[in-house]
Coordinates of C-alpha atoms in Angstrom, one line a residue:
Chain A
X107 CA -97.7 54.5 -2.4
X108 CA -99.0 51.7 -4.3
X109 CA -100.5 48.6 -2.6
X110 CA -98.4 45.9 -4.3
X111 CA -95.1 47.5 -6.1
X112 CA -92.8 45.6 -8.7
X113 CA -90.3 46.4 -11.1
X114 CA -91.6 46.3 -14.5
X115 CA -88.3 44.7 -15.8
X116 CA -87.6 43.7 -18.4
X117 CA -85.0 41.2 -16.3
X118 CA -83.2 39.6 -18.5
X119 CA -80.7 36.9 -17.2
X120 CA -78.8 33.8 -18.9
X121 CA -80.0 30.6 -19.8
X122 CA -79.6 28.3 -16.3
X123 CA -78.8 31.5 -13.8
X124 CA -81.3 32.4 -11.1
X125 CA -83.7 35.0 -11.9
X126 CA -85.0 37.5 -8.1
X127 CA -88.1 38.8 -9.0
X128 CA -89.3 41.4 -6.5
X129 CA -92.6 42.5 -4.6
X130 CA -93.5 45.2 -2.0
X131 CA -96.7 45.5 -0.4
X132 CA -98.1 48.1 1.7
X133 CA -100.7 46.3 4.4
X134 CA -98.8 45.3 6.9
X135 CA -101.8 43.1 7.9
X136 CA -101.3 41.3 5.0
X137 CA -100.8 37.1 6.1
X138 CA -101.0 35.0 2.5
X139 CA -98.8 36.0 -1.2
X140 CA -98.9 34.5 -3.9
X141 CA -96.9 34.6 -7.4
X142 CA -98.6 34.4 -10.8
X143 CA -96.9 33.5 -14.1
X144 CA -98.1 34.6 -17.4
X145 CA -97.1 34.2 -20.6
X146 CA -97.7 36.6 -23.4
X147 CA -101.5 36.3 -24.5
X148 CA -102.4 33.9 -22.2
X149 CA -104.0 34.2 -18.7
X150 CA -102.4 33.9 -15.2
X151 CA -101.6 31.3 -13.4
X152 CA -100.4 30.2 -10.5
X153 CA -96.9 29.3 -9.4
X154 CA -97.0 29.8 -5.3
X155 CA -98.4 30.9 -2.8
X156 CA -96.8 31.3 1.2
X157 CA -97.9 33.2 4.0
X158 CA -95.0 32.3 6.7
X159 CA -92.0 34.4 7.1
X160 CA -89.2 32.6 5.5
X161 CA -88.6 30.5 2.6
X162 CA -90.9 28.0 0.5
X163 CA -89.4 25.7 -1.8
X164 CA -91.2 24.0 -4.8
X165 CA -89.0 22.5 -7.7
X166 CA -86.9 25.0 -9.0
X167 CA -89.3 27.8 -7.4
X168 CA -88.4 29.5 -4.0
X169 CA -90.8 32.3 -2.3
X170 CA -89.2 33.8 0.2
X171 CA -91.0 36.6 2.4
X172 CA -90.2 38.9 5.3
X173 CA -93.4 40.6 6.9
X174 CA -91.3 42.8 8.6
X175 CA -89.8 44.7 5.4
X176 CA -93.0 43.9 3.5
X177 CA -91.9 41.8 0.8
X178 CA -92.4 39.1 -1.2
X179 CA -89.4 37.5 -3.6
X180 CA -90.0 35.0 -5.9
X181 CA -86.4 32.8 -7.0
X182 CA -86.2 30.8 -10.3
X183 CA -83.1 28.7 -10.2
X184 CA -81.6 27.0 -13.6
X185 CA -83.9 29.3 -15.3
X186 CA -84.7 27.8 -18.8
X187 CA -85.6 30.6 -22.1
X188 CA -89.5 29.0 -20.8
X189 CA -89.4 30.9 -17.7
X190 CA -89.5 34.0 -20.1
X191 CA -93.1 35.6 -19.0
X192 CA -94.2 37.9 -16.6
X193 CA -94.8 37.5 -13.4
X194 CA -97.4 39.1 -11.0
X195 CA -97.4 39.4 -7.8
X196 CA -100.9 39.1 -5.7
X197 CA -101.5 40.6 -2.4
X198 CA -104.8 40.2 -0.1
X199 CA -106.6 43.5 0.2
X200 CA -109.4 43.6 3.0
X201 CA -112.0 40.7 2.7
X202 CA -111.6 38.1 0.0
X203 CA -109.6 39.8 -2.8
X204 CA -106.0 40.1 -3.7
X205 CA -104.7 43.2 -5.1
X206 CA -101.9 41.9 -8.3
X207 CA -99.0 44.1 -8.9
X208 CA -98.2 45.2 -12.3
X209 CA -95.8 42.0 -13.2
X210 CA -92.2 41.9 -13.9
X211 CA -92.0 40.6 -17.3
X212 CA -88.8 37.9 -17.5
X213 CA -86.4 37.4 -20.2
X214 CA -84.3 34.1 -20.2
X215 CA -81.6 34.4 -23.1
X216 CA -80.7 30.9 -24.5
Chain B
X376 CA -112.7 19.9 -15.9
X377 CA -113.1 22.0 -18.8
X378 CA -111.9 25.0 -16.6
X379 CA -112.9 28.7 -16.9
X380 CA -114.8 29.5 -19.9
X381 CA -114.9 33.1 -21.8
X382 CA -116.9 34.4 -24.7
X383 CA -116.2 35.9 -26.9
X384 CA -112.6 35.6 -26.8
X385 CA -111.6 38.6 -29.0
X386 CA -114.7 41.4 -29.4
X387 CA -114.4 44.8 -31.6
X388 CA -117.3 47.5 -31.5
X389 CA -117.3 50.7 -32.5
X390 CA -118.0 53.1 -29.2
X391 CA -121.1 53.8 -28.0
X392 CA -122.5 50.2 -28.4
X393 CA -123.4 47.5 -26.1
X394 CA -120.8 45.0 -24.8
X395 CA -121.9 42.0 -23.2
X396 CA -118.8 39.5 -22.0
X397 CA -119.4 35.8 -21.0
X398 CA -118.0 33.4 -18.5
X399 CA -118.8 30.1 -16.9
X400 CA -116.8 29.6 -13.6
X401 CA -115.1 26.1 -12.7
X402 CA -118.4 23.9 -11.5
X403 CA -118.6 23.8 -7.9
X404 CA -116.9 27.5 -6.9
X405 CA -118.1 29.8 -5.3
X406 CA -116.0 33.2 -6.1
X407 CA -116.6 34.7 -9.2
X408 CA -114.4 37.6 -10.7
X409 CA -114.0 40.1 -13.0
X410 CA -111.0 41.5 -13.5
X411 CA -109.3 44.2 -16.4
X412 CA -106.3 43.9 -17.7
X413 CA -104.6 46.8 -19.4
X414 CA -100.5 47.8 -19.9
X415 CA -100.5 51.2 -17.8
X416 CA -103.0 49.3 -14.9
X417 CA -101.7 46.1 -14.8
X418 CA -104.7 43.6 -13.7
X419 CA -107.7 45.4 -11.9
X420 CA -110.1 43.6 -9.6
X421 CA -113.7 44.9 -11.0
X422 CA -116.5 42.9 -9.3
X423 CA -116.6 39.8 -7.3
X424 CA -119.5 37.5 -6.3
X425 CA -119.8 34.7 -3.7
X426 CA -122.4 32.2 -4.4
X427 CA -123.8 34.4 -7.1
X428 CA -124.4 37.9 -5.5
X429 CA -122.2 40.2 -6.1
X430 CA -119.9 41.7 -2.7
X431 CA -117.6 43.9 -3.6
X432 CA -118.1 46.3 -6.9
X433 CA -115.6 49.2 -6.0
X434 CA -113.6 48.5 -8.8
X435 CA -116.3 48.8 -11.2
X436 CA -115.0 52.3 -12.9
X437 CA -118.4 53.9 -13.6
X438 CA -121.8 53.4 -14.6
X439 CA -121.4 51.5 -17.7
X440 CA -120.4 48.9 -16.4
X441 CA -122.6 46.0 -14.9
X442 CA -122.2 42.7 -14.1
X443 CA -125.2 39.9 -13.1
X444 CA -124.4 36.1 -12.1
X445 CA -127.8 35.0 -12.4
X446 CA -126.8 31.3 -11.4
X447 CA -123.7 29.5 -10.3
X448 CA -122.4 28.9 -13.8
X449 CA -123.3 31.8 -15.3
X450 CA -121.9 35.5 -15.1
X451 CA -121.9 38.5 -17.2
X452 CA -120.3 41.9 -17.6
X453 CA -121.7 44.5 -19.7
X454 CA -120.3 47.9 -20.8
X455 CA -123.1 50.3 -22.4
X456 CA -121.8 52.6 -23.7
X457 CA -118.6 51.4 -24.7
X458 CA -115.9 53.9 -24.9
X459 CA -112.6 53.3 -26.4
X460 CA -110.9 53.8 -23.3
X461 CA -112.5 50.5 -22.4
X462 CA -110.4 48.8 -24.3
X463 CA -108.6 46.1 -22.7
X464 CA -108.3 42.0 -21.7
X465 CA -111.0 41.4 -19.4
X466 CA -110.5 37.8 -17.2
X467 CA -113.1 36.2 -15.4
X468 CA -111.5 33.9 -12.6
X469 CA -113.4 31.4 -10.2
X470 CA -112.0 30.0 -6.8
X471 CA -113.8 26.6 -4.6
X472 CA -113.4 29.5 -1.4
X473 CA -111.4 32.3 0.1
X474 CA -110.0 32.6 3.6
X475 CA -107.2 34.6 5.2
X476 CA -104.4 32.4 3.2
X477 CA -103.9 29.2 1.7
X478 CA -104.3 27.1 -1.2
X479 CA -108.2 27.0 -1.6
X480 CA -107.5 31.0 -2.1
X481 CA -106.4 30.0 -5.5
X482 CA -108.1 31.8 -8.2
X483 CA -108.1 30.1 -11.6
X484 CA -108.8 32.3 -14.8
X485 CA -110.3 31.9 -17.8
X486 CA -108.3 32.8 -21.1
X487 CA -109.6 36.4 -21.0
X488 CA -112.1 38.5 -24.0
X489 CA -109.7 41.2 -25.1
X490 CA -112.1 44.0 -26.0
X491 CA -110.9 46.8 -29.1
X492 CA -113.3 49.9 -29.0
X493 CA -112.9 51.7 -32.0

């Protein structure tokens, strides 16, 4: 098993749906997430991070995770055709690195 | 702040030459990395250094490769020989410090060298 799983995608979904992007991890020790967007050509960035069970809210942005199923969701409300990247999920592995999943790439269809 | 800077930004060699790659890290962090980027690996953690010596180089795939930070704003990776296999965006990031969780954990990256071995 992989340490940090996601679903390639693509996911496409409508202009001003919510887009559920997905990530499993396999450390159960695991305490902080965090969510990366990137656009095509460019370099990551980052959008969240959280490291309580639960939800985190920022803007249209919601990160929800549950240690106990080990995963991570990332929720984009009203998503806009500029939310179309990919999006990588980043999961600490041992001392002072995170291991990023492969990304989900996002489509948004005006 | 200028943020994390990368040269070149787009390099083609022909295999079995040298490949140096360049970055300057954010002034005043600590964490240097090297990471690869490629479409069947997704992005790879290489090397990472904390106040410019290097801790952890599992993810450095053989021999070839090398990295040096021989100050605090200064960090290379080198491939020699290059193979085309090597071929791939290579991101340096830089983070102010790393604990268990948080904010500070934050690693910004530079806009990446993508790397064509012929």
């Amino acid at each position: 098993q992989k340490e940090v799983e996601q679903n390639s995608g693509p996911l496409s979904v409508p202009e001003g749906a919510i887009a559920s992007l997905n990530c499993t991890y396999s450390d159960r020790g695991s305490q902080s997430f965090f969510w990366y967007r990137q656009y095509s050509g460019k370099s990551p960035e980052l959008i969240m991070f959280i490291y309580s069970n639960g939800d985190k809210e920022d803007g249209r942005f919601t990160a929800q995770l549950n240690k106990a199923s080990q995963y991570v969701s990332l929720l984009i409300r009203d998503s806009q055709p500029s939310d179309s990247a990919t999006y990588l999920c980043a999961v600490p592995s041992g001392t002072y690195k995170y291991i990023f999943g492969t990304g989900t790439r996002l489509k948004v269809l005006a | 702040d200028a943020g994390v800077i990368q040269s070149p930004r787009h390099e083609v060699t022909e295999m079995g030459q040298e490949v140096t790659l360049r970055c300057k890290p954010i002034s005043g962090h600590d964490y240097l990395f090297w990471y690869r980027q490629t479409m069947m690996r997704g992005l790879e953690l290489l090397i990472y250094f904390n106040n410019n010596v290097p801790i952890d180089d599992s993810g450095m795939p053989e021999d070839r490769f090398s990295a040096k930070m021989p100050n605090a704003s200064f960090s290379t990776l080198k491939i020699q020989p290059s193979e085309p296999r090597d071929s791939a965006v290579y991101f340096c990031a830089s983070s102010s410090r790393m604990t268990s969780g948080g904010s500070t954990d934050t690693q910004y990256f530079g806009p990446g060298t993508r790397l064509t071995v012929l």
